[in-house]
mmCIF file of C-alpha atoms in Angstrom:
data_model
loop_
_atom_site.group_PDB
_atom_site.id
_atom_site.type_symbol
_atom_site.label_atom_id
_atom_site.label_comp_id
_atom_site.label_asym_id
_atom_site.label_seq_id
_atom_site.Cartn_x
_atom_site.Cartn_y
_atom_site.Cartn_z
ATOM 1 C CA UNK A 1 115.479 104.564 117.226
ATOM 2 C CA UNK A 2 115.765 105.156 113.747
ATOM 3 C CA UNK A 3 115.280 107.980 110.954
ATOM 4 C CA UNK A 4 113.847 106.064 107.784
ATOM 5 C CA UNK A 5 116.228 106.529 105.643
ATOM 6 C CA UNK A 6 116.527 102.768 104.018
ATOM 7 C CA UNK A 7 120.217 101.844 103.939
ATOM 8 C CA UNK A 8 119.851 98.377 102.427
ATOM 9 C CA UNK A 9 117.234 96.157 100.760
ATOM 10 C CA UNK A 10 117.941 92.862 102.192
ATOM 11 C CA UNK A 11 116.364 89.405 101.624
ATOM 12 C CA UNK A 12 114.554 87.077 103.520
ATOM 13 C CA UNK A 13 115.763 84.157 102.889
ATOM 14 C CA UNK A 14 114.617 81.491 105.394
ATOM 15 C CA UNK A 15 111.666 80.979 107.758
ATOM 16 C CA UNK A 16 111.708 78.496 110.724
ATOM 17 C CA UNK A 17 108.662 78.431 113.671
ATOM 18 C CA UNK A 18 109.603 78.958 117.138
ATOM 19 C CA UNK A 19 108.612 76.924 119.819
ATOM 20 C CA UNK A 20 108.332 77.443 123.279
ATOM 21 C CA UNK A 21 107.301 80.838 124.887
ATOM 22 C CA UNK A 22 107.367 81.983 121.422
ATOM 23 C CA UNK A 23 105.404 79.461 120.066
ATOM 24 C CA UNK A 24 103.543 80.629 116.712
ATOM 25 C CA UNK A 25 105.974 82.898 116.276
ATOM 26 C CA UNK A 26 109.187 82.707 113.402
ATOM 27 C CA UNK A 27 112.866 82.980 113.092
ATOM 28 C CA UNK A 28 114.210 84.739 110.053
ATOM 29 C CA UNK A 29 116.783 84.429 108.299
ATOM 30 C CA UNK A 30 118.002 87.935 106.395
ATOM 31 C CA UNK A 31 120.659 88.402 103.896
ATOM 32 C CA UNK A 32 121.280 91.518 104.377
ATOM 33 C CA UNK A 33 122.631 93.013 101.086
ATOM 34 C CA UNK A 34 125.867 94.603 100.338
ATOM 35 C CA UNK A 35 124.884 98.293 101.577
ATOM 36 C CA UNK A 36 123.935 97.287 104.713
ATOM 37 C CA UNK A 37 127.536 97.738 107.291
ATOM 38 C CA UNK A 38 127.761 94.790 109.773
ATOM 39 C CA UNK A 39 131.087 95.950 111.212
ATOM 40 C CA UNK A 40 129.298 97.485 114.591
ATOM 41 C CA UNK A 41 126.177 94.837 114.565
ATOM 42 C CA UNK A 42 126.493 92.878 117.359
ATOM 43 C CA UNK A 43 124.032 90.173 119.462
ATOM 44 C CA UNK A 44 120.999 92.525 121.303
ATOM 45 C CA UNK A 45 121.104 94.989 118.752
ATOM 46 C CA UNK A 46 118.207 96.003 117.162
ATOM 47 C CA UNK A 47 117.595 96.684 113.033
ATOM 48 C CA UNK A 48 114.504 98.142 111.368
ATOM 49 C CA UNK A 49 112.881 95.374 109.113
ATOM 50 C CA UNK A 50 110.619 96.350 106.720
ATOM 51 C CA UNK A 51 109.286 99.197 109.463
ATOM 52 C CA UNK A 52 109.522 96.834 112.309
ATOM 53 C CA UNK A 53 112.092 96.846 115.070
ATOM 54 C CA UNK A 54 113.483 93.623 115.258
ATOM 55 C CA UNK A 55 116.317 92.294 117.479
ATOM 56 C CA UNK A 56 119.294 90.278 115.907
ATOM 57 C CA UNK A 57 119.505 86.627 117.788
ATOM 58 C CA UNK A 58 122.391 85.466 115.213
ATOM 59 C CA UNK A 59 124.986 86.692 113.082
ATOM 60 C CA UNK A 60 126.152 83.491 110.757
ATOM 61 C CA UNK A 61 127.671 83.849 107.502
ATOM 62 C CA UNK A 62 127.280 87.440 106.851
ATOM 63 C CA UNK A 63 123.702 87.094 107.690
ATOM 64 C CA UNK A 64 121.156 88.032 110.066
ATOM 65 C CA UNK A 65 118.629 85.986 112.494
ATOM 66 C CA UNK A 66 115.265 87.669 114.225
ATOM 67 C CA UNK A 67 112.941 86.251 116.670
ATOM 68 C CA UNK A 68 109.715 87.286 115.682
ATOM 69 C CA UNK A 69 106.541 86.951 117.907
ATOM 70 C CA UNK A 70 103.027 85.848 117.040
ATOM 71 C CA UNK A 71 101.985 89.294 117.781
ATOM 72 C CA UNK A 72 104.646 90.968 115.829
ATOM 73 C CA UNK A 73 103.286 88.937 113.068
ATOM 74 C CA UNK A 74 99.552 89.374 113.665
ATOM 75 C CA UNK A 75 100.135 93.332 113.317
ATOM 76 C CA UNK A 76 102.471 93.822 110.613
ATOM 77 C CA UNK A 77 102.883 92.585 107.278
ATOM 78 C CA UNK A 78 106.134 91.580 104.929
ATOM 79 C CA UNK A 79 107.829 89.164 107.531
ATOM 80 C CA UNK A 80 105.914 85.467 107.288
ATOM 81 C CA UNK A 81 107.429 85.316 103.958
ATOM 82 C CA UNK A 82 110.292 85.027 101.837
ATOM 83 C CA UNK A 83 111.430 88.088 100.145
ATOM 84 C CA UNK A 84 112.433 91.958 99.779
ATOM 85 C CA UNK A 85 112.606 94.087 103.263
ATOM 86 C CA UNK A 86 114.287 97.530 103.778
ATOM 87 C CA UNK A 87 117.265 97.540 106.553
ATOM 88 C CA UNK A 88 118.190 100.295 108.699
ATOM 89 C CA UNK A 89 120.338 99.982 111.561
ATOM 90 C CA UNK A 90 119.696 102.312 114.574
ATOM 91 C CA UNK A 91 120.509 105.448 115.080
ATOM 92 C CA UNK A 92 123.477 106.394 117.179
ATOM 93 C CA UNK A 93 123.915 109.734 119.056
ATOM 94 C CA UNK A 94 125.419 111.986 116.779
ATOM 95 C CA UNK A 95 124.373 110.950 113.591
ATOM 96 C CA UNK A 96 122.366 112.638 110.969
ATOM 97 C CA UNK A 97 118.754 112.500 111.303
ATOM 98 C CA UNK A 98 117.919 112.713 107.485
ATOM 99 C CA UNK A 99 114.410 111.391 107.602
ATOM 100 C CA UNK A 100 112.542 111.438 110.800
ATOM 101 C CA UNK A 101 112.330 110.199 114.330
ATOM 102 C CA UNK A 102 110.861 106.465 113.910
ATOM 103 C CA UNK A 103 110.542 103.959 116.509
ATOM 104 C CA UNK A 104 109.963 100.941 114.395
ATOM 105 C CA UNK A 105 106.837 99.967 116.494
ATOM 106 C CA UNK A 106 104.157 99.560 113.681
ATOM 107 C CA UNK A 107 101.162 101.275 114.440
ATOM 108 C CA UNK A 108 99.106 99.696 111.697
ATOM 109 C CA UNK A 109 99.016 98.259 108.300
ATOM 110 C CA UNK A 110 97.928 100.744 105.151
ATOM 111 C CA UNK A 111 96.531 99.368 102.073
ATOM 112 C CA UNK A 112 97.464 100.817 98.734
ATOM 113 C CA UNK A 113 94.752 101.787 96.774
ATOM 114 C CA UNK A 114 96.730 103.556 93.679
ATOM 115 C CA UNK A 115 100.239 103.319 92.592
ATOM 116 C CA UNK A 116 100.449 105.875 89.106
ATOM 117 C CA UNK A 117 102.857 107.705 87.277
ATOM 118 C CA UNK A 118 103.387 111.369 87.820
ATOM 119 C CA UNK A 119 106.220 112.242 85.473
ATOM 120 C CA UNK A 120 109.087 110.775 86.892
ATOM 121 C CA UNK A 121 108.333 109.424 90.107
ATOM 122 C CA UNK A 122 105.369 107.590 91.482
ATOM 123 C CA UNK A 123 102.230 108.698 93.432
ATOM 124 C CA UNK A 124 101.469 106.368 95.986
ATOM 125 C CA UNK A 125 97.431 106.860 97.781
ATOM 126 C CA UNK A 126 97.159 104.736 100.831
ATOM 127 C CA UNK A 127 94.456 103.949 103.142
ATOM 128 C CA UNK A 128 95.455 104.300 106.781
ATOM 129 C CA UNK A 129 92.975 101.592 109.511
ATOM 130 C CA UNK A 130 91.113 103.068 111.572
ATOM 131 C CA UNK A 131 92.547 105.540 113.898
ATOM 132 C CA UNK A 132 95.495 105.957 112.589
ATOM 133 C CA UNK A 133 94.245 109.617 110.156
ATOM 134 C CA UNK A 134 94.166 111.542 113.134
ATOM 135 C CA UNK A 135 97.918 111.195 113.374
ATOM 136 C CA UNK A 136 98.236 112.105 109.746
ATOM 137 C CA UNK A 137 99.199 115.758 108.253
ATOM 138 C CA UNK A 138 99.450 117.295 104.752
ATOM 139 C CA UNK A 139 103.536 117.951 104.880
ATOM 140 C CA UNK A 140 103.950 115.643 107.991
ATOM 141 C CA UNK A 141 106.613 112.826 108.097
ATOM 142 C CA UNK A 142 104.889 108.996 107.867
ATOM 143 C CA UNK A 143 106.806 105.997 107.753
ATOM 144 C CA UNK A 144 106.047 103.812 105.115
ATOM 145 C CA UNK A 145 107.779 99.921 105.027
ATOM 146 C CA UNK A 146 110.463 101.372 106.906
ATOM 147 C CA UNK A 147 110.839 104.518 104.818
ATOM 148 C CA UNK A 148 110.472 107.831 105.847
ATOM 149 C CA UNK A 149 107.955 109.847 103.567
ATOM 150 C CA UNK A 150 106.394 113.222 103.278
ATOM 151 C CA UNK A 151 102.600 113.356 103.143
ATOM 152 C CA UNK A 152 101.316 115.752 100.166
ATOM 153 C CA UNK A 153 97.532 114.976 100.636
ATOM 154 C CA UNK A 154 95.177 114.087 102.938
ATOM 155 C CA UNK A 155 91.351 113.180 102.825
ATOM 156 C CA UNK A 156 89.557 111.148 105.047
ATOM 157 C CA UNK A 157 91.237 108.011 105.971
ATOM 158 C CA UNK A 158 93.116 107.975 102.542
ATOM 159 C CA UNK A 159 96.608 110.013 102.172
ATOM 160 C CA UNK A 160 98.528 110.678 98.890
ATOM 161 C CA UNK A 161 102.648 110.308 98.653
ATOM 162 C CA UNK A 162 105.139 111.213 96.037
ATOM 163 C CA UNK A 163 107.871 108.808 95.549
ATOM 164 C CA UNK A 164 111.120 110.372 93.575
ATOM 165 C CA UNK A 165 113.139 108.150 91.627
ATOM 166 C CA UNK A 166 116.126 107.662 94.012
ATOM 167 C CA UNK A 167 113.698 106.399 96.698
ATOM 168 C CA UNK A 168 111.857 103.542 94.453
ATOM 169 C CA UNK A 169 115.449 102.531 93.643
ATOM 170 C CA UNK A 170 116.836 101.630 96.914
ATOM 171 C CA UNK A 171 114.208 100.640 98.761
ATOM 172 C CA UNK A 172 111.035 97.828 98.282
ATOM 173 C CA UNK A 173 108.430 100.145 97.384
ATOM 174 C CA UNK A 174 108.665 100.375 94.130
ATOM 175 C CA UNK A 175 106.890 96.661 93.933
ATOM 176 C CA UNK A 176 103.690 98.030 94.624
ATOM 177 C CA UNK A 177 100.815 97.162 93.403
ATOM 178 C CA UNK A 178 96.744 98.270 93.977
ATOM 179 C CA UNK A 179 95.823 95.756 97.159
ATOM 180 C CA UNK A 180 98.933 95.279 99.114
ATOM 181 C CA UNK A 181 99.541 96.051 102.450
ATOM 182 C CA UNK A 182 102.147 98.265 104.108
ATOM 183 C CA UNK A 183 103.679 98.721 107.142
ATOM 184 C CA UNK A 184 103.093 102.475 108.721
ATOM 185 C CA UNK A 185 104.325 104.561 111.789
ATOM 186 C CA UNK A 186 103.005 107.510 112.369
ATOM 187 C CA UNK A 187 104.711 110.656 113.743
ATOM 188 C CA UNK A 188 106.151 110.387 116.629
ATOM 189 C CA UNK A 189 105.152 113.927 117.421
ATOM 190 C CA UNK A 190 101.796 113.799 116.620
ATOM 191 C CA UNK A 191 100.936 110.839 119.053
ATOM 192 C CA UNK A 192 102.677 112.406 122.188
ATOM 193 C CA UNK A 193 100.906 115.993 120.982
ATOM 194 C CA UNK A 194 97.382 114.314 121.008
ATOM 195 C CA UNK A 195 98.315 112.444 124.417
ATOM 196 C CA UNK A 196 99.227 115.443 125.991
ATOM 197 C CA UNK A 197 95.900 117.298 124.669
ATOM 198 C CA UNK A 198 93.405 114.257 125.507
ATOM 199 C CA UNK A 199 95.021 114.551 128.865
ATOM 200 C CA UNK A 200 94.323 117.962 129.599
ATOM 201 C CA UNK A 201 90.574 117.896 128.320
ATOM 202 C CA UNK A 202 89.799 115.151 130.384
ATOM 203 C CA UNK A 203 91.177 117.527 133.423
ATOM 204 C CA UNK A 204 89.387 120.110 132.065
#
């Protein structure tokens, strides 16, 4: 479990494909960056990669190695190539939860359709795939690339986000650009909340 709050923006630096019962799938190889603490990151333990929940096969010279699975691959974006991710490390009992619950399961990939400036900070419109809206609410908590975000508009499928200075600093999404894709998680909430409601109409 994790809360979205980005506490490095590491680099992937090298890509090798797996064989065997994770054939099509890749290894990478992350530098993690210097904000990221590797004192308590052990073997098993899993890190949130660009959104996705990712378990560490190596530690080698202060950087980190992921298995990552064909199907991982197929339903994310940001991890068949080299380059910028956001880190977070999981949560531990106890600790602050300063952004929101996220699981790091990816629910779907977003495309941005506007990235302006508004003032200081950024507005960022996305378009969730199909499915995903319903799980979508004007003030609700979304997480973006591994970032937790507040929602300050919704229409349709499309959803509107402010991004304050401090957050395009320390985390990847201030590369964005019209066209690219995104990693997002919905609410937690909101899934179990519509679970629990399609269950009871189909008892009713």
């Amino acid at each position: 479990m994790f809360t979205g709050i980005v506490q490095a923006v590491g680099t992937i630096e090298a890509l090798a494909s797996l064989e065997g019962d994770m054939r099509g799938g890749l290894r990478l190889t992350v530098e993690p960056g210097g904000g990221l603490d590797l004192s308590d990151v052990e073997l098993g333990d899993s890190v949130c990669v660009q959104g996705a929940c990712l378990t560490v096969v190596a530690i080698a010279g202060g950087r980190l190695s992921f298995n990552v699975s064909r199907e991982t691959l197929d339903c994310t974006t940001g991890l068949a190539a080299r380059g910028k991710v956001n880190l977070e490390t999981s949560l531990g009992l106890g600790d602050k939860l300063g952004g929101h619950l996220v699981t790091g399961h990816v629910d779907g990939v977003g495309e941005v359709l506007a990235f302006d400036a508004a003032g200081e900070s950024m507005l960022l419109r996305l378009r969730a795939p199909a499915g995903l809206a319903k799980y979508i609410a004007r003030k609700g908590s979304i997480c973006v690339d591994g970032v937790s975000l507040t929602v300050n508009r919704i229409e349709n499928d499309t959803f509107e986000i402010n991004l304050i200075p401090h957050t395009l600093a320390v985390t990847t999404l201030a590369r964005l650009v019209p066209g690219a894709r995104v990693n997002l998680e919905v609410d937690l909430i909101a899934r179990y909340v519509e679970r629990v409601l399609s269950a009871a109409n189909s008892l009713a």
